[in-house]
Tab-separated table of C-alpha atoms in Angstrom:
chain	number	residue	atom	x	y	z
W	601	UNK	CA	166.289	-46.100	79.268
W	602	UNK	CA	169.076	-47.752	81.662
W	603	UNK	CA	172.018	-45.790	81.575
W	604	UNK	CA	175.183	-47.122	82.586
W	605	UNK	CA	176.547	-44.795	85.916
W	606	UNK	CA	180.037	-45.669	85.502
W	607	UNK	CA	179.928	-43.990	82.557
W	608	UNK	CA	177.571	-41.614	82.963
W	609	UNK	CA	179.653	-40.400	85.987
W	610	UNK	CA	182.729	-40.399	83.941
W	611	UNK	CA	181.317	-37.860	81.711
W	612	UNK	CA	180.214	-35.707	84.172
W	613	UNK	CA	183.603	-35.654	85.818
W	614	UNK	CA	185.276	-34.962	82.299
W	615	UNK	CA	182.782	-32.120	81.807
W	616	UNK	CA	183.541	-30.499	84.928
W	617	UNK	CA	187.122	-31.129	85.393
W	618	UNK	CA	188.390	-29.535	81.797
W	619	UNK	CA	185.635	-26.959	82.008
W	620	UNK	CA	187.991	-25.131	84.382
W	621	UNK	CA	190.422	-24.936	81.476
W	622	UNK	CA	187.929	-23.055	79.076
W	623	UNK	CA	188.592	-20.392	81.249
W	624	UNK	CA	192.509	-19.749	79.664
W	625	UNK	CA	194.107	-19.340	82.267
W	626	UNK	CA	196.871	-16.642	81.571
W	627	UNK	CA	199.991	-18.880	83.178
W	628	UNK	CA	199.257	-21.454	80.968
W	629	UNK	CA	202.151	-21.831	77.948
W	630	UNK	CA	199.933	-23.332	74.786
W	631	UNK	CA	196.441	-23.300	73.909
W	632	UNK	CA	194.233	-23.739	70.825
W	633	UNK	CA	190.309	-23.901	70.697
W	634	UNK	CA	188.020	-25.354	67.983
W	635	UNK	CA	183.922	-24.840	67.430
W	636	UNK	CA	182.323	-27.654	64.950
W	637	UNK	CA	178.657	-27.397	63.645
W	638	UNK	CA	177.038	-30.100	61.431
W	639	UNK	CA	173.784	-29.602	60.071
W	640	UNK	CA	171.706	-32.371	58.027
W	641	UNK	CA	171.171	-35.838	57.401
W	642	UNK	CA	174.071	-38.339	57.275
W	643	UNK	CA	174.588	-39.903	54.416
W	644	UNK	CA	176.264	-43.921	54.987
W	645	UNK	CA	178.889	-43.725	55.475
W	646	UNK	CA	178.746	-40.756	56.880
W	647	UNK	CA	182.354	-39.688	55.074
W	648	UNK	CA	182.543	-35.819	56.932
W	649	UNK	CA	183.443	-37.893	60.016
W	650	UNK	CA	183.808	-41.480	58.841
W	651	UNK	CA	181.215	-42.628	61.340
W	652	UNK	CA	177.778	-43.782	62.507
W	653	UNK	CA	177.643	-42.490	65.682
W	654	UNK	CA	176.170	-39.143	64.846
W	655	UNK	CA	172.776	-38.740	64.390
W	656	UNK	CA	171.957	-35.675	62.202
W	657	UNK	CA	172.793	-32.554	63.542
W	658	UNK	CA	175.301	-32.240	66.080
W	659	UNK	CA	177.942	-29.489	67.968
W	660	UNK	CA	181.115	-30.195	69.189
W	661	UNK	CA	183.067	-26.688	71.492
W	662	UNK	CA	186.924	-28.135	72.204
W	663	UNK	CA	189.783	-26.935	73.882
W	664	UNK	CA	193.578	-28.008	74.229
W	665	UNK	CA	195.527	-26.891	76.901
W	666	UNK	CA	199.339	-27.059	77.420
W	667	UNK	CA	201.072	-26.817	80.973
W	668	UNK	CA	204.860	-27.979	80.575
W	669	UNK	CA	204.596	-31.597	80.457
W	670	UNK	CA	201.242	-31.963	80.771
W	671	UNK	CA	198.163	-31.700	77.866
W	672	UNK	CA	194.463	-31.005	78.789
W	673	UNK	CA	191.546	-31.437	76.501
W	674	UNK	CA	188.189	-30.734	77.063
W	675	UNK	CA	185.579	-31.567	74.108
W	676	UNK	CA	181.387	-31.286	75.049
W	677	UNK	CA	179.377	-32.665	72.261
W	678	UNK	CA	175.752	-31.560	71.335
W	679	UNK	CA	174.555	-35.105	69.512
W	680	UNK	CA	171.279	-35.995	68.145
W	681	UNK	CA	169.615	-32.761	66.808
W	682	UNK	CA	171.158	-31.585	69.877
W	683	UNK	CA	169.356	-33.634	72.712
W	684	UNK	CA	172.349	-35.538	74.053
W	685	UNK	CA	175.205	-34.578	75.556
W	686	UNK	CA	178.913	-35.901	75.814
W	687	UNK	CA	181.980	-35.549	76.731
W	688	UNK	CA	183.659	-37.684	74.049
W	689	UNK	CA	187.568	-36.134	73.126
W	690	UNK	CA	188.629	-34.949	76.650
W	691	UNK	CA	191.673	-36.220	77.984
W	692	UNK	CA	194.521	-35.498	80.288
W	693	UNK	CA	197.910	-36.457	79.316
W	694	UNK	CA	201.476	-36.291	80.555
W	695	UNK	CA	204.679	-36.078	77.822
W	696	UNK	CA	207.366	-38.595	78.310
W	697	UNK	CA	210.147	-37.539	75.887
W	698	UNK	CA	208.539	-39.954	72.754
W	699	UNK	CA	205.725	-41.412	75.130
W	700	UNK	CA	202.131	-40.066	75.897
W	701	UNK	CA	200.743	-41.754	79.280
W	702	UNK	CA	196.716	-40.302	79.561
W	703	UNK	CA	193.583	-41.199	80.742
W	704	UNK	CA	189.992	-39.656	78.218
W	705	UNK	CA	188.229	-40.730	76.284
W	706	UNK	CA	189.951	-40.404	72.517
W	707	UNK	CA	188.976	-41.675	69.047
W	708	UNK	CA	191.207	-44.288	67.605
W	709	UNK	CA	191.688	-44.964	63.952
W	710	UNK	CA	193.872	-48.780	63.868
W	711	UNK	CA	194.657	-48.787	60.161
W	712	UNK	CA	196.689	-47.494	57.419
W	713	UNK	CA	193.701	-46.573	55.249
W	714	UNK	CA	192.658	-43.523	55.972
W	715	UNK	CA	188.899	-44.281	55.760
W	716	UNK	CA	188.066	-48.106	57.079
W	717	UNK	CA	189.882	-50.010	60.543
W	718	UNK	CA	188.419	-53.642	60.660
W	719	UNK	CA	189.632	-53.640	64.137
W	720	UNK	CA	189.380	-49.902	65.969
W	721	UNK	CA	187.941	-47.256	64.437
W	722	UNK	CA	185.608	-43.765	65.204
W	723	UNK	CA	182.773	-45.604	63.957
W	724	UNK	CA	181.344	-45.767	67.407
W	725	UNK	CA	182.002	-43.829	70.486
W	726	UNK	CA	185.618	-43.616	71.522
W	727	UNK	CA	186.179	-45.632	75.000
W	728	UNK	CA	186.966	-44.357	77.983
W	729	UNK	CA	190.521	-45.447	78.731
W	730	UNK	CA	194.054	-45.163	80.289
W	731	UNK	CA	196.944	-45.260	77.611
W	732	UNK	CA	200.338	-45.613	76.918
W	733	UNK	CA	201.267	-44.315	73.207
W	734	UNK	CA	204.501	-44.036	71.129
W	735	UNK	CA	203.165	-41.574	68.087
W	736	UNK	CA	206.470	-40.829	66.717
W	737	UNK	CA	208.253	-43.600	64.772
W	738	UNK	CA	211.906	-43.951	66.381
W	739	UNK	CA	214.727	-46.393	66.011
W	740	UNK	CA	216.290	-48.149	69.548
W	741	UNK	CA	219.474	-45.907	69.876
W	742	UNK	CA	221.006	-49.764	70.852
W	743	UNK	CA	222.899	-51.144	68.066
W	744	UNK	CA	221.114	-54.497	68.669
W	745	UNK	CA	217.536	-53.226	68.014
W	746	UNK	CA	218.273	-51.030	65.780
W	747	UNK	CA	217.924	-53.081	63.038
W	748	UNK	CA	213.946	-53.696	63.977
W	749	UNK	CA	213.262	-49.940	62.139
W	750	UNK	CA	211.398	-47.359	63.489
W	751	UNK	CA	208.674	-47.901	65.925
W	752	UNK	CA	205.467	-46.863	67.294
W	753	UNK	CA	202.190	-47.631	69.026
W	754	UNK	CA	199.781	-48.019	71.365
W	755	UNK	CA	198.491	-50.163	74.509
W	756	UNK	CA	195.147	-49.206	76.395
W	757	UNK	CA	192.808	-50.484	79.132
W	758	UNK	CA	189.073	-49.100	79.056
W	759	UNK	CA	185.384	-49.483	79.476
W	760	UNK	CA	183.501	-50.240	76.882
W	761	UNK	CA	179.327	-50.799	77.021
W	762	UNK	CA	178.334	-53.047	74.178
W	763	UNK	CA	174.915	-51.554	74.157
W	764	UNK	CA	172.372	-48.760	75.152
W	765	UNK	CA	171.263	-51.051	78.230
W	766	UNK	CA	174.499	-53.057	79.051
W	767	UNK	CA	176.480	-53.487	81.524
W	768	UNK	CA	180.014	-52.296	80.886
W	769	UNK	CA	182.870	-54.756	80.361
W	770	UNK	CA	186.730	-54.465	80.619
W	771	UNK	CA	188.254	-53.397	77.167
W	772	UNK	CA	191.931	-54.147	76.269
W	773	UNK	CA	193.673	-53.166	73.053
W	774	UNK	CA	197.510	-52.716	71.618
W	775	UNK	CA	198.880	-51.724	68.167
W	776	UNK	CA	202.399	-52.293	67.074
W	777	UNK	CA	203.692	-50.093	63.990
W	778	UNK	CA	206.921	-50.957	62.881
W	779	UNK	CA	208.847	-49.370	59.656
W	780	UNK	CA	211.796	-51.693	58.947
W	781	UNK	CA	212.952	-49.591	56.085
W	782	UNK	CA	211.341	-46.511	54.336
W	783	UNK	CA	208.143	-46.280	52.822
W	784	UNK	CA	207.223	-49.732	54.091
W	785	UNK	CA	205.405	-50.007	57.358
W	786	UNK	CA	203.758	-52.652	59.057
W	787	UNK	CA	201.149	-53.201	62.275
W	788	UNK	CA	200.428	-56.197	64.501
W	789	UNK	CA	196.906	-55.202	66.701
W	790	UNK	CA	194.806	-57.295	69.136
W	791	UNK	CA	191.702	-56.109	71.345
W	792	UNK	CA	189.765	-58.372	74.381
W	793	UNK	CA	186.760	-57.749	75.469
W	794	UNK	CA	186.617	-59.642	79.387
W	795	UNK	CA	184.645	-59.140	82.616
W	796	UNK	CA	186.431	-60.148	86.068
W	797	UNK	CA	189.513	-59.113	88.164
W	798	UNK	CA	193.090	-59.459	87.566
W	799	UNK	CA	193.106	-63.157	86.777
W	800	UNK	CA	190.859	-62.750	84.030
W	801	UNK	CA	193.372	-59.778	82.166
W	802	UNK	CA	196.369	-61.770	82.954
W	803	UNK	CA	195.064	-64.478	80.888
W	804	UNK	CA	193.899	-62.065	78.722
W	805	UNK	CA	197.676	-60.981	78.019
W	806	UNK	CA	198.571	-64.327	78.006
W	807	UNK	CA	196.265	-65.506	75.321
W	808	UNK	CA	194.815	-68.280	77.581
W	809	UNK	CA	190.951	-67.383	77.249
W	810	UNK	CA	189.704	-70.754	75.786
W	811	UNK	CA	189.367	-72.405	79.101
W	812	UNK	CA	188.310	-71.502	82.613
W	813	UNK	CA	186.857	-68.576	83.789
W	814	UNK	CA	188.465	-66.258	81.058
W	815	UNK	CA	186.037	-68.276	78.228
W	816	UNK	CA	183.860	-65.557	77.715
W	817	UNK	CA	186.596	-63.438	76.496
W	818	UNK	CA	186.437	-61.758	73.081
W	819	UNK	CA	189.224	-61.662	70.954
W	820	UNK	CA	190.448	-60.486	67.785
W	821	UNK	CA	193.895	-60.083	66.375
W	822	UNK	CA	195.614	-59.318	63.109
W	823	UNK	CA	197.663	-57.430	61.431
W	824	UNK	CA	197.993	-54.798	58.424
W	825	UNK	CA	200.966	-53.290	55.638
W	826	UNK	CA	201.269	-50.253	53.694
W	827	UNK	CA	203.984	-49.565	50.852
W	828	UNK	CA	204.885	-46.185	49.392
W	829	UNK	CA	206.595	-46.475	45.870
W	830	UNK	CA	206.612	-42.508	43.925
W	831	UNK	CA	202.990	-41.156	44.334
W	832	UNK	CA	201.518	-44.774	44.976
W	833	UNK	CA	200.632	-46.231	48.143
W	834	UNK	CA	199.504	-49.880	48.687
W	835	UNK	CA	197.966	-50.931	51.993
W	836	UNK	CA	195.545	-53.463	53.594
W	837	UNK	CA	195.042	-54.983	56.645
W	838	UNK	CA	194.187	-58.715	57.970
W	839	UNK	CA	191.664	-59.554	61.222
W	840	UNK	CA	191.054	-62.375	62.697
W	841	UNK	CA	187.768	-62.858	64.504
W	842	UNK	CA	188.692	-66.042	66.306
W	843	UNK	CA	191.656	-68.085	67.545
W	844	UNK	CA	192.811	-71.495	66.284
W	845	UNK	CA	196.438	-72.627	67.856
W	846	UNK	CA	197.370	-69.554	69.345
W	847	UNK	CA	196.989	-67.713	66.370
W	848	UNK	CA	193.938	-65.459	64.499
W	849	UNK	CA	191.399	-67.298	62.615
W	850	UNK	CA	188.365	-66.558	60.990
W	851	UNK	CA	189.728	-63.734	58.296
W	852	UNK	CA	188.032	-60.032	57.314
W	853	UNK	CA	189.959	-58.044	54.610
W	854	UNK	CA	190.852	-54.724	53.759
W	855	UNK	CA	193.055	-53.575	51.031
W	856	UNK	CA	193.091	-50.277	49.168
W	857	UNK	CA	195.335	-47.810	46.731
W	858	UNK	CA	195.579	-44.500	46.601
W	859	UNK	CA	197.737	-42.009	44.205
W	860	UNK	CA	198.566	-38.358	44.708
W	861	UNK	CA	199.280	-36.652	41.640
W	862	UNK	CA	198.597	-33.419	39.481
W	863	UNK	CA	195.361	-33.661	37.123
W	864	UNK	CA	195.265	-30.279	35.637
W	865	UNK	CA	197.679	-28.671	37.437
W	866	UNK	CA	194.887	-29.469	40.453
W	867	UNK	CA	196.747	-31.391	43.319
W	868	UNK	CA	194.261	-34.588	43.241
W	869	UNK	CA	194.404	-37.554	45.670
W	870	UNK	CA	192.140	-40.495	44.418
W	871	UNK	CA	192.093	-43.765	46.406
W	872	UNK	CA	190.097	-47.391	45.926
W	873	UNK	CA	189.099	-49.621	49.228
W	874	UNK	CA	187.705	-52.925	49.204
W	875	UNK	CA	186.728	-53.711	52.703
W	876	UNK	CA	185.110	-57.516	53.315
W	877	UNK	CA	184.079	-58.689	56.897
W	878	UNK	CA	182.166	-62.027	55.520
W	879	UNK	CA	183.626	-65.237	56.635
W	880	UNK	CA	183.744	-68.467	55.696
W	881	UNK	CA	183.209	-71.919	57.504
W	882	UNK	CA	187.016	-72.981	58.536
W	883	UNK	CA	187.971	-77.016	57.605
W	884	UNK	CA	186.828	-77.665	60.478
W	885	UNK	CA	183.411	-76.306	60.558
W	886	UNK	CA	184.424	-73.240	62.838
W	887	UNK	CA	183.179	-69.470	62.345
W	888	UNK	CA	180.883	-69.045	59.206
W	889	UNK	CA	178.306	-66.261	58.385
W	890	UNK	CA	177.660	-63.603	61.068
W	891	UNK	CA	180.763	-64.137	62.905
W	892	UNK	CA	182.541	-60.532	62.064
W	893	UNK	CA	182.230	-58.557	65.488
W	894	UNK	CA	179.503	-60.723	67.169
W	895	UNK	CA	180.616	-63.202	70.319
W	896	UNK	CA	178.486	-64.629	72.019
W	897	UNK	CA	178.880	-62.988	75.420
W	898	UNK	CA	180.642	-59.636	73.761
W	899	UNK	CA	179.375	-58.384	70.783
W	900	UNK	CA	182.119	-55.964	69.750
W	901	UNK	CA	180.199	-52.642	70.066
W	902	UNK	CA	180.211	-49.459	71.981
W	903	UNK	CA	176.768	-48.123	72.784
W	904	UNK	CA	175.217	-50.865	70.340
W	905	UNK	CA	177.630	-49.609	67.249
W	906	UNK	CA	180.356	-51.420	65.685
W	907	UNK	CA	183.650	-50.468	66.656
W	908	UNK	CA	185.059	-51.796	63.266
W	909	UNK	CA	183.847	-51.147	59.347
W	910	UNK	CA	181.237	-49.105	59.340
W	911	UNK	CA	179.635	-51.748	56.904
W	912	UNK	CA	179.651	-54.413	60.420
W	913	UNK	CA	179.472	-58.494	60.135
W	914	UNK	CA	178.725	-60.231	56.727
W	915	UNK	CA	179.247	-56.765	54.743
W	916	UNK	CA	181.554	-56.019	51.537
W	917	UNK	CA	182.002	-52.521	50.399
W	918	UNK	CA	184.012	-51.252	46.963
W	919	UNK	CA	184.731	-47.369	47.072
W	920	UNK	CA	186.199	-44.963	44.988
W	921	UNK	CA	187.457	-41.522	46.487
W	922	UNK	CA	188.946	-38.463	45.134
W	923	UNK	CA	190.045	-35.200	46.883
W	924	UNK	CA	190.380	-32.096	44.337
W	925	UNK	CA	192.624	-28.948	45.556
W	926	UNK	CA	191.796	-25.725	44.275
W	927	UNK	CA	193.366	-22.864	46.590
W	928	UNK	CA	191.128	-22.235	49.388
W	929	UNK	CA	188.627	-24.525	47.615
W	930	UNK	CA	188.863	-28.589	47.912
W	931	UNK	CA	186.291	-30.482	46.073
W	932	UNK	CA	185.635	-34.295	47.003
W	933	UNK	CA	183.457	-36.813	45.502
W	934	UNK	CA	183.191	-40.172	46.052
W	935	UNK	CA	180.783	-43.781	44.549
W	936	UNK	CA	180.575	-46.776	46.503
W	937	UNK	CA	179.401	-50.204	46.003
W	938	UNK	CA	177.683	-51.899	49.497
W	939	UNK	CA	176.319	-55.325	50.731
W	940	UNK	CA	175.186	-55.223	53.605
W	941	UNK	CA	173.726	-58.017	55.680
W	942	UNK	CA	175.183	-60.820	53.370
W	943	UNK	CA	173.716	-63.564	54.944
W	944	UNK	CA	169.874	-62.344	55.386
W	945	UNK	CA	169.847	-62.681	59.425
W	946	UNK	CA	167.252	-60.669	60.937
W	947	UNK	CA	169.931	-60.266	63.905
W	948	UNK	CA	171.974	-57.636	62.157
W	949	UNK	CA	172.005	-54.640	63.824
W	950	UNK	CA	171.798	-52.763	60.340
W	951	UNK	CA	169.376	-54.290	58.551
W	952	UNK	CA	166.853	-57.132	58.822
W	953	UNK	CA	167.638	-58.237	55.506
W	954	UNK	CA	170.202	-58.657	52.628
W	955	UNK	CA	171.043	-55.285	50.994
W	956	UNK	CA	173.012	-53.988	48.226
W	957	UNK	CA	173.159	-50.893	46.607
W	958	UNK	CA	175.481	-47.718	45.501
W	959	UNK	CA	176.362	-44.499	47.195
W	960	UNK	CA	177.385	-41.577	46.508
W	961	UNK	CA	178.379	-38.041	47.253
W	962	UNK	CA	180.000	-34.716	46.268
W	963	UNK	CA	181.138	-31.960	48.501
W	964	UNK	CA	182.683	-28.775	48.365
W	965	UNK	CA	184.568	-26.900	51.531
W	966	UNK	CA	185.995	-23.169	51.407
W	967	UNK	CA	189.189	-22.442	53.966
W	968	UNK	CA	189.679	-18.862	55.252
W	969	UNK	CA	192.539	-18.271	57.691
W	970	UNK	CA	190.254	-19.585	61.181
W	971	UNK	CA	187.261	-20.659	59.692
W	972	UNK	CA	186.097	-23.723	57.453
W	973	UNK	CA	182.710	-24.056	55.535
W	974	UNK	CA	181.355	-26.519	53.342
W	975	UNK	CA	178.758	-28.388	51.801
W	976	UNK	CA	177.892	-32.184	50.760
W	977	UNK	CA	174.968	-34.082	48.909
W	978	UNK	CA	174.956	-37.433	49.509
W	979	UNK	CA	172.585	-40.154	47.573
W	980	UNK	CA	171.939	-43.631	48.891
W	981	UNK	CA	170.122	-46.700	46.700
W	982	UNK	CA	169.142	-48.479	49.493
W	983	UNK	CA	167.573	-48.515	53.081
W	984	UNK	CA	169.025	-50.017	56.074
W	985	UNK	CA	165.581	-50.813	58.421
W	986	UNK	CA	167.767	-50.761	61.469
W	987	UNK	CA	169.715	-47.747	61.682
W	988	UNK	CA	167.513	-45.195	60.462
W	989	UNK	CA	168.915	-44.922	57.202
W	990	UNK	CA	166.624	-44.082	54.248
W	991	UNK	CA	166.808	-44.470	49.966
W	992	UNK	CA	167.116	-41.171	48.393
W	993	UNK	CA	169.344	-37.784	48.646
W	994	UNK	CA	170.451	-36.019	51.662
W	995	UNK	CA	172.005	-32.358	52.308
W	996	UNK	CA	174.455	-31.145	55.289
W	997	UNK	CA	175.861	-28.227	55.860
W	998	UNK	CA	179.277	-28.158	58.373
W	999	UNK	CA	181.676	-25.075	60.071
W	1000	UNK	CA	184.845	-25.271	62.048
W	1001	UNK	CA	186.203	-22.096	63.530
W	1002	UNK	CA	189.309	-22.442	65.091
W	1003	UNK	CA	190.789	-20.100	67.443
């Protein structure tokens, strides 16, 4: 199988560079390391991780390292029964007061639900990148921005290979978070997928990709909300897959609720997502069936997997989640409702053919003071020909030992 060297070089590099800093140096002022072990077959979604990128049992070894202003992290990966090998979670990154510039290769989650991003999630492999990143919400100390609210975000430039045997293309993403008064926040986001030099991203930030030799650019923009009122939080979040005026076209939805609360004197957190990425024709015959994360020069994958919903194009999912707290025990359960492959095309890179069917799942984790253990059994109605996943029950096992 081709592999892409870019990447495959970058990986390598990663590997070797932050394998210095297993070592623990003594000098060094902060440090924490993690072990992961997953053992099984993934259920869909896979809800232990939230994505389909691993395939049944896998290993992650990670390590953070501090040095002043600077932050290391090295993460090797064990993937696929443990036949592949990764690099996916290092990073190097240097603290600017409220501002993180680094370059790794990170997992992004672009939503307020804590689940589902229509637009960046860990559904596939993170993307190598360089980033600029504002976690912390802060108001502009200027009295004549400070009444914008508290802000936040994130701008990146990347690699990204849409699929096992592609080339790589340029990938270009930025999130806006903005909290203009408590417990209400909101998020603008856009992503472009482009080849080319410097003219092609300067259009890119400009918008101007329907003409010249920026056309094959892939775009998608949109934004999302979330209110808090008590123990009740409201969110959803709004992506366009095309561009119509110099604004996002071609809508997929997400919108969810979830409620913290005693049951029992058991702290509880149940939630309720509907996520939708089927589209209609616009009034003027534009988009229509299949048009969710598939361009025709840039599908938007990573390694062949969506980098959105887990569900991909022409998909609607309804799921109900709960969380149970009991002491060192937490208990979680969850039943979903999926279509997948709305449209029938034998194109989608799930299945070959309309499918709908329930999920569900139970799990149970223990916590000791380093150390994490659990359990879930997941059962699927349906089989998706494409991606391996089979009808029936499955059974993992997971550990984290921190040190």
């Amino acid at each position: 199988m081709h592999r892409n060297k870019i990447l495959n070089k970058y990986n390598l590099l990663i590997m070797v560079i932050f394998g210095i800093f297993l070592l623990k140096p003594p000098s060094l002022s902060a440090e924490s390391s993690k072990v992961e072990l997953y053992l099984g077959a993934d259920g869909f979604p896979n809800d232990y991780q939230g994505s389909a990128r691993y395939k049944n049992s896998w290993m992650r070894v990670a390590h953070q390292q501090s040095i002043g202003a600077f932050d290391f992290g090295a993460s090797v990966t064990l993937d696929d029964n443990f036949r592949e090998l990764n690099a996916d979670g290092s990073y190097i990154s240097f603290n600017l007061e409220d501002w993180v510039l680094g370059f790794g290769s990170t997992d992004r989650h672009w939503s307020f639900s804590p689940h589902t991003s229509l637009i960046m999630s860990s559904n596939a492999r993170p993307v190598p990148s360089v980033y600029l990143k504002k976690e912390k919400l802060t108001r502009f100390s200027s009295k004549y921005l400070s009444w914008l609210g508290s802000l936040g975000g994130e701008v990146f430039l990347g690699v990204d290979r849409e699929g096992s045997e592609s080339d790589s293309v340029n990938f270009f993403g930025a999130r806006l978070e903005v909290e203009p008064f408590s417990n209400f926040k909101l998020e603008l986001l856009r992503t472009a997928q482009f080849t080319g030099g410097s003219k092609s991203f300067g259009s890119v930030l400009l918008g101007d990709t329907n003409e010249g030799t920026s056309r094959e650019a892939n775009q998608m923009a949109g934004f999302g909300a979330s209110y808090t009122r008590h123990n009740n939080r409201f969110y959803m979040q709004a992506i366009g897959e095309d561009e119509a005026g110099g604004l996002p076209s071609c809508w997929m939805y997400l919108a969810g609720f979830d409620r913290t609360a005693h049951f029992g004197g058991v702290p509880t957190t149940i939630s309720l997502e509907l996520v939708d990425t089927r589209i209609d024709y616009t009034e003027n015959g534009y988009c229509g069936p299949n048009t969710a994360y598939n361009n025709g020069v840039h599908p938007y994958t990573n390694d062949g997997i969506v980098m959105g919903a887990p569900v991909d194009s022409e998909g609607r999912s309804i799921h109900l989640r709960a969380q149970h707290n009991f002491g060192v025990y937490d208990f979680d359960w969850g039943l979903g409702h999926y279509i997948v492959n709305a449209n029938n095309s034998p194109q989608h890179r799930l299945s070959t053919q309309k499918v709908t069917g329930m999920t569900s799942y139970i799990g149970l984790n223990r916590k000791y003071e380093k150390l994490s253990i659990g359990s879930k059994i997941s059962y699927r109605s349906f089989d998706l020909d494409k991606s391996g996943v089979e009808r029936g029950i499955s059974v993992s096992l997971f550990a984290e030992r921190s040190f």
